[in-house]
């Protein structure tokens, strides 16, 4: 930008050029879910950036107030899409979280490490834990604080089988992910059906392609995320497109170039595409029209991060009456693990979203992200993935 | 800092401040550009963001009662199903609050034809500095007594804290057309503006952006603004379809006789919205050029536009600064923007110097200090250049009549020593006040 790039980094290790890009104009405020529900400057993007500045420069301590302000951010990046100055908020927040992570209380670090390394990254463990959780739910052993934010698992779902080969040389890869594959396999089944209806042969990743690392990046566990990224890249060799039916995973996979900083990672990232976006570029599917009124709820990681939310409308348009909310695609408050970590704020944000969805008069909500789906279902809404709606509308094809 | 939820809590906050002799400052969304909401002297900040309910929209009388924290754009959105909108549309409209708009008498591109905030506010509920809650103005078009409402709008929180506003809503026009004219010189664009006005056409909006701003904006929105133009004019016409068509033809011709390269008409609502999004993102987008900006808000007579613009670019060249302009051309409301990087030594001084020279040039051309952003702290100490000591004294007496304690947003708007007999002196523009 100019000859004065500062070379030294401050207490948070943030990029000074990224920090000064914010001119405090406030145009992002209405796009921030936490500002919308609290009205607090410190719960707004502008306030968070101001706080990062003073802590990074050493003018204020990295204290509990600061950590709380950062933790309360959903990382939805609504502010980033709205910012005319191009402030890379997501990146600033990820770096800040990475600087905070080692200062967390020891117990929390231990539990997190167990969760992020031991469970999410190992598919079998995650499935086992899910069965345990299901049993705990039946026995009402889940603490009330979490009961409202966790999905109610059911046995039928956990036992579903996805009949798609793993590895090989497919036409397209279908990335299945960790939580989603354990809890929402019906979505992958629908995705496979729809992909096959286009004539393409899908496969799921080979060994090591279990988890994209998105939640790890959010939590500031960058090293863990890098390790997972290398595994994922290796699990889907070749040049075939990588279709993703989870917006959060898609955003993370598309960011691998930035995360790992290697040409191979960038090349892999360029192959990643949201499944609806990919379908929109294929010849139209044979769909039955008249599927009823559906409100499209864009996941933040599709709309604000991947900036790729037109595909859903293109592919569902012929089969359903699509309606939009009037809230500028404000976040629903799910935010990966956010709903579990900040249940009170997440519920306030969700209440706003539920009201906006209700105003559209549609009884079915369509969302392409497992986190949002779980979060909104917990509020009693009927939420379906676009590929499930497509599979329902496919003409004549057998199950 | 406190976050009242209703007028009673505002009253309690003001009374507490009075009790302890602490000054207080009302704050909306903090998008103000003149430092009006910046707390000085450890003031109590009364943040209005939680009072954000739209209390009532009455489509028959075309009015709405709102709390001060309601965001400008949210009000228009809520009125839209009734075919109505709230006319003042500052470029910050998605973020700024109605209370802040009343505070600064905000204007916007569409205030050219319909007037600024004061023309759209019928009544204000306010808590005065002594803690009394009162209603200023009323629903009737011609309230008996003095027009205190007119005094209150634009008082930047120095007369009290707004707790409710009764606004006028306008019906959506039957036809709207948006034109984009592009020019190879700023002079040509400025003479076109004068030409349009001289022709007796009053567009709904008439905005100008120079080359650098246009490019920065295009990088953000991708609305198809010409990257190689020296200046562009964004003109919006509204009214009955036939009138709009006739005016569009006339503007096309005026533009071309004054050297417009192309005249593009927005094909649909989506294109129109994108063009406006570009214009309204201009201030934010300049951070793509340099991290800091210093902005003025002077108004000059439209006939002087060409000369004043030339002088402004000259001043910038003399001080070796990058100058850009994006402004409400239709009413001569300039927003000369100096962009710089404060980390470069010595820049501040040159920026301040240029800023003061620009304002002097505007005043010399018969202009005023602020079109819409307010005086705040930023331009406070320049008031002496525009107003005589007698004028300033009268204004100080007015403030005193509302607030004898002087605790409501003190040291804003009027410079120290405005009362006759006090020591008057012009100080340079204070630092750090461009919020
Ligand atoms: C990108 C950008 C573009 C802008 N474009 C325009 C434009 O086109 N036109 C324009 O006019 N302005 C513009 N502005 C300036 C600003 O948005 C307006 O001045 C707006 O009215 C401020 O509203 P706010 O809610 O942010 O108020 P604040 O900044 O919080 O406060 C502004 C003033 O009003 C007072 N105030 C706020 N609320 C109350 C209350 N409830 N009671 C009493 N006093 C109160 C404050 O004390 C302060 O003096 C722009 C700003 C930005 C950042
Ligand atoms: S992040 Fe962007 S939109 Fe928000 S205050 Fe900063 S510059 Fe403005
Ligand atoms: S990422 Fe979302 S929650 Fe965080 S500051 Fe930006 S808009 Fe607000």
Coordinates of N, CA, C and O in Angstrom, one line a residue, chain A residues 203-284:
Chain A
X203 N -17.6 -40.5 -5.7 CA -16.9 -41.4 -4.7 C -16.7 -40.5 -3.5 O -16.5 -39.3 -3.6
X204 N -16.6 -41.2 -2.3 CA -16.3 -40.4 -1.1 C -14.8 -40.5 -0.9 O -14.1 -41.4 -1.5
X205 N -14.2 -39.6 -0.2 CA -12.7 -39.6 0.0 C -12.2 -40.9 0.5 O -12.8 -41.7 1.2
X206 N -10.9 -41.2 0.1 CA -10.2 -42.3 0.7 C -9.8 -42.1 2.1 O -10.3 -41.1 2.7
X207 N -8.9 -42.9 2.6 CA -8.5 -42.7 4.0 C -8.0 -41.3 4.4 O -7.3 -40.7 3.6
X208 N -8.4 -40.8 5.5 CA -7.9 -39.5 6.0 C -8.7 -38.3 5.6 O -8.5 -37.2 6.1
X209 N -9.8 -38.6 4.8 CA -10.6 -37.4 4.4 C -11.8 -37.2 5.3 O -12.9 -36.8 4.8
X210 N -11.6 -37.4 6.6 CA -12.8 -37.4 7.5 C -13.2 -36.0 7.9 O -14.4 -35.7 8.1
X211 N -12.3 -35.1 8.1 CA -12.6 -33.8 8.7 C -11.9 -32.7 8.1 O -10.7 -32.8 7.9
X212 N -12.6 -31.6 7.8 CA -11.9 -30.5 7.0 C -11.1 -29.5 7.9 O -10.3 -28.8 7.4
X213 N -11.4 -29.5 9.2 CA -10.6 -28.7 10.1 C -11.2 -27.3 10.3 O -10.6 -26.5 10.9
X214 N -12.4 -27.1 9.8 CA -13.0 -25.7 9.9 C -13.2 -25.3 11.4 O -12.8 -24.2 11.8
X215 N -13.7 -26.3 12.2 CA -13.9 -25.9 13.6 C -12.6 -25.6 14.3 O -12.5 -24.8 15.2
X216 N -11.5 -26.3 13.9 CA -10.2 -26.1 14.4 C -9.7 -24.7 14.1 O -9.2 -24.0 15.0
X217 N -9.9 -24.3 12.9 CA -9.5 -22.9 12.5 C -10.3 -21.9 13.3 O -9.7 -21.0 13.9
X218 N -11.6 -22.1 13.5 CA -12.4 -21.2 14.2 C -11.9 -21.1 15.7 O -12.0 -20.0 16.3
X219 N -11.4 -22.2 16.2 CA -11.0 -22.2 17.6 C -9.6 -21.7 17.8 O -9.1 -21.7 18.9
X220 N -9.0 -21.3 16.6 CA -7.6 -20.9 16.7 C -6.6 -22.0 16.8 O -5.4 -21.8 17.1
X221 N -7.0 -23.2 16.4 CA -6.1 -24.4 16.5 C -5.5 -24.6 15.1 O -5.8 -25.6 14.5
X222 N -4.7 -23.7 14.6 CA -4.3 -23.7 13.2 C -3.4 -24.9 12.9 O -3.5 -25.4 11.8
X223 N -2.5 -25.3 13.8 CA -1.7 -26.4 13.5 C -2.5 -27.7 13.3 O -2.2 -28.4 12.3
X224 N -3.5 -27.9 14.2 CA -4.3 -29.1 14.0 C -5.0 -29.0 12.6 O -5.1 -30.0 11.9
X225 N -5.5 -27.8 12.3 CA -6.2 -27.6 11.0 C -5.3 -27.9 9.8 O -5.7 -28.6 8.9
X226 N -4.0 -27.5 9.9 CA -3.1 -27.8 8.8 C -2.9 -29.3 8.6 O -2.8 -29.8 7.5
X227 N -2.7 -30.0 9.7 CA -2.5 -31.4 9.7 C -3.7 -32.1 9.0 O -3.5 -32.9 8.1
X228 N -4.9 -31.7 9.4 CA -6.1 -32.3 8.8 C -6.2 -31.9 7.3 O -6.5 -32.8 6.4
X229 N -5.8 -30.7 6.9 CA -5.9 -30.3 5.5 C -5.0 -31.1 4.7 O -5.4 -31.6 3.6
X230 N -3.8 -31.4 5.1 CA -2.9 -32.3 4.3 C -3.5 -33.7 4.1 O -3.5 -34.2 3.0
X231 N -4.1 -34.2 5.2 CA -4.8 -35.5 5.1 C -5.9 -35.5 4.0 O -6.0 -36.4 3.2
X232 N -6.7 -34.4 4.1 CA -7.9 -34.3 3.2 C -7.4 -34.2 1.8 O -7.9 -34.9 0.9
X233 N -6.4 -33.4 1.5 CA -5.9 -33.2 0.1 C -5.4 -34.6 -0.4 O -5.8 -35.0 -1.5
X234 N -4.7 -35.3 0.4 CA -4.2 -36.6 0.0 C -5.3 -37.6 -0.3 O -5.2 -38.6 -1.1
X235 N -6.4 -37.4 0.4 CA -7.5 -38.4 0.3 C -8.3 -38.3 -1.0 O -9.1 -39.1 -1.3
X236 N -8.1 -37.2 -1.8 CA -8.9 -37.0 -3.0 C -8.0 -36.6 -4.1 O -8.0 -35.5 -4.6
X237 N -7.2 -37.5 -4.6 CA -6.2 -37.2 -5.7 C -6.9 -37.0 -7.0 O -8.1 -37.2 -7.1
X238 N -6.1 -36.5 -8.0 CA -6.6 -36.3 -9.3 C -7.1 -34.9 -9.5 O -6.8 -34.0 -8.8
X239 N -7.9 -34.8 -10.6 CA -8.4 -33.4 -10.9 C -9.9 -33.3 -10.8 O -10.5 -32.2 -11.2
X240 N -10.6 -34.3 -10.4 CA -12.1 -34.3 -10.3 C -12.5 -33.2 -9.4 O -11.9 -33.0 -8.3
X241 N -13.7 -32.6 -9.7 CA -14.2 -31.6 -8.7 C -14.5 -32.2 -7.4 O -14.9 -33.4 -7.3
X242 N -14.4 -31.4 -6.3 CA -14.7 -31.9 -5.0 C -16.0 -31.2 -4.6 O -16.0 -30.0 -4.3
X243 N -17.1 -32.0 -4.6 CA -18.4 -31.4 -4.2 C -18.6 -31.4 -2.7 O -18.3 -32.4 -2.1
X244 N -19.1 -30.3 -2.2 CA -19.3 -30.2 -0.8 C -20.8 -29.8 -0.5 O -21.3 -28.9 -1.1
X245 N -21.4 -30.5 0.4 CA -22.8 -30.2 0.7 C -22.9 -29.6 2.1 O -24.0 -29.5 2.7
X246 N -21.8 -29.2 2.7 CA -21.8 -28.4 3.9 C -21.0 -27.1 3.7 O -19.9 -27.1 3.3
X247 N -21.7 -26.0 3.9 CA -21.1 -24.7 3.5 C -19.9 -24.4 4.4 O -18.9 -23.9 3.9
X248 N -20.0 -24.8 5.6 CA -18.8 -24.6 6.5 C -17.6 -25.3 6.0 O -16.5 -24.8 6.0
X249 N -17.8 -26.6 5.7 CA -16.6 -27.4 5.2 C -16.2 -26.8 3.9 O -15.0 -26.7 3.6
X250 N -17.1 -26.4 3.0 CA -16.7 -25.9 1.7 C -15.8 -24.7 1.9 O -14.8 -24.5 1.2
X251 N -16.2 -23.8 2.8 CA -15.4 -22.6 3.0 C -14.0 -22.9 3.5 O -13.0 -22.3 3.0
X252 N -13.9 -23.9 4.4 CA -12.6 -24.3 4.9 C -11.8 -24.9 3.8 O -10.6 -24.6 3.7
X253 N -12.4 -25.8 3.0 CA -11.6 -26.5 1.9 C -11.1 -25.5 0.9 O -10.0 -25.5 0.4
X254 N -12.0 -24.5 0.6 CA -11.6 -23.5 -0.4 C -10.5 -22.6 0.2 O -9.9 -21.8 -0.6
X255 N -10.3 -22.6 1.5 CA -9.3 -21.7 2.1 C -7.9 -22.4 2.3 O -7.0 -21.9 2.8
X256 N -7.8 -23.7 1.8 CA -6.6 -24.5 2.1 C -5.4 -23.8 1.5 O -4.3 -23.9 2.0
X257 N -5.5 -23.1 0.3 CA -4.4 -22.4 -0.3 C -3.8 -21.4 0.7 O -2.6 -21.4 0.9
X258 N -4.7 -20.7 1.3 CA -4.3 -19.7 2.3 C -3.7 -20.4 3.6 O -2.7 -20.0 4.1
X259 N -4.4 -21.4 4.0 CA -4.0 -22.1 5.3 C -2.6 -22.7 5.2 O -1.8 -22.6 6.0
X260 N -2.4 -23.5 4.0 CA -1.1 -24.2 3.9 C -0.1 -23.4 3.1 O 1.1 -23.6 3.3
X261 N -0.5 -22.5 2.3 CA 0.4 -21.7 1.5 C 1.2 -22.4 0.5 O 2.3 -22.0 0.2
X262 N 0.8 -23.5 0.0 CA 1.5 -24.3 -1.0 C 0.7 -24.3 -2.3 O -0.5 -24.2 -2.3
X263 N 1.4 -24.4 -3.5 CA 0.7 -24.4 -4.7 C -0.3 -25.6 -4.8 O -1.3 -25.5 -5.4
X264 N 0.1 -26.8 -4.2 CA -0.7 -28.0 -4.3 C -2.1 -27.7 -3.6 O -3.1 -28.0 -4.0
X265 N -1.9 -27.0 -2.4 CA -3.1 -26.7 -1.6 C -4.0 -25.8 -2.4 O -5.2 -25.9 -2.4
X266 N -3.4 -24.8 -3.1 CA -4.2 -23.8 -3.8 C -4.9 -24.5 -5.0 O -6.1 -24.2 -5.3
X267 N -4.2 -25.5 -5.6 CA -4.8 -26.2 -6.7 C -5.9 -27.0 -6.3 O -7.0 -27.1 -6.9
X268 N -5.8 -27.7 -5.1 CA -6.9 -28.4 -4.5 C -8.1 -27.5 -4.2 O -9.2 -27.8 -4.6
X269 N -7.8 -26.4 -3.6 CA -8.8 -25.5 -3.2 C -9.7 -25.1 -4.4 O -10.9 -24.9 -4.4
X270 N -9.0 -24.9 -5.6 CA -9.7 -24.5 -6.8 C -10.6 -25.5 -7.3 O -11.5 -25.2 -8.1
X271 N -10.5 -26.8 -6.9 CA -11.4 -27.8 -7.3 C -12.6 -27.9 -6.5 O -13.6 -28.6 -6.9
X272 N -12.6 -27.3 -5.4 CA -13.7 -27.4 -4.4 C -14.9 -26.5 -4.9 O -14.7 -25.4 -5.3
X273 N -16.1 -27.1 -4.8 CA -17.3 -26.3 -5.3 C -18.5 -26.8 -4.4 O -18.6 -28.0 -4.1
X274 N -19.3 -25.8 -4.1 CA -20.6 -26.1 -3.4 C -21.5 -27.0 -4.3 O -21.5 -26.7 -5.5
X275 N -22.1 -28.0 -3.8 CA -22.8 -28.9 -4.6 C -23.9 -28.2 -5.4 O -24.1 -28.6 -6.6
X276 N -24.6 -27.3 -4.9 CA -25.7 -26.6 -5.6 C -25.1 -25.8 -6.8 O -25.6 -25.8 -7.9
X277 N -24.0 -25.2 -6.5 CA -23.3 -24.4 -7.5 C -22.9 -25.3 -8.7 O -23.0 -24.9 -9.9
X278 N -22.4 -26.5 -8.3 CA -22.0 -27.4 -9.4 C -23.2 -27.9 -10.2 O -23.1 -27.9 -11.4
X279 N -24.2 -28.2 -9.5 CA -25.4 -28.7 -10.2 C -26.0 -27.7 -11.1 O -26.5 -28.0 -12.2
X280 N -25.9 -26.4 -10.7 CA -26.4 -25.3 -11.5 C -25.7 -25.2 -12.9 O -26.2 -24.7 -13.8
X281 N -24.5 -25.8 -12.9 CA -23.7 -25.7 -14.2 C -23.9 -27.0 -15.0 O -23.4 -27.1 -16.1
X282 N -24.6 -28.0 -14.5 CA -24.9 -29.2 -15.3 C -26.2 -29.0 -16.0 O -27.0 -28.1 -15.7
X283 N -26.5 -29.9 -17.0 CA -27.8 -29.8 -17.7 C -28.9 -29.9 -16.7 O -28.7 -30.6 -15.7
X284 N -30.0 -29.2 -16.9 CA -31.1 -29.3 -15.9 C -31.6 -30.7 -15.5 O -31.6 -31.5 -16.4

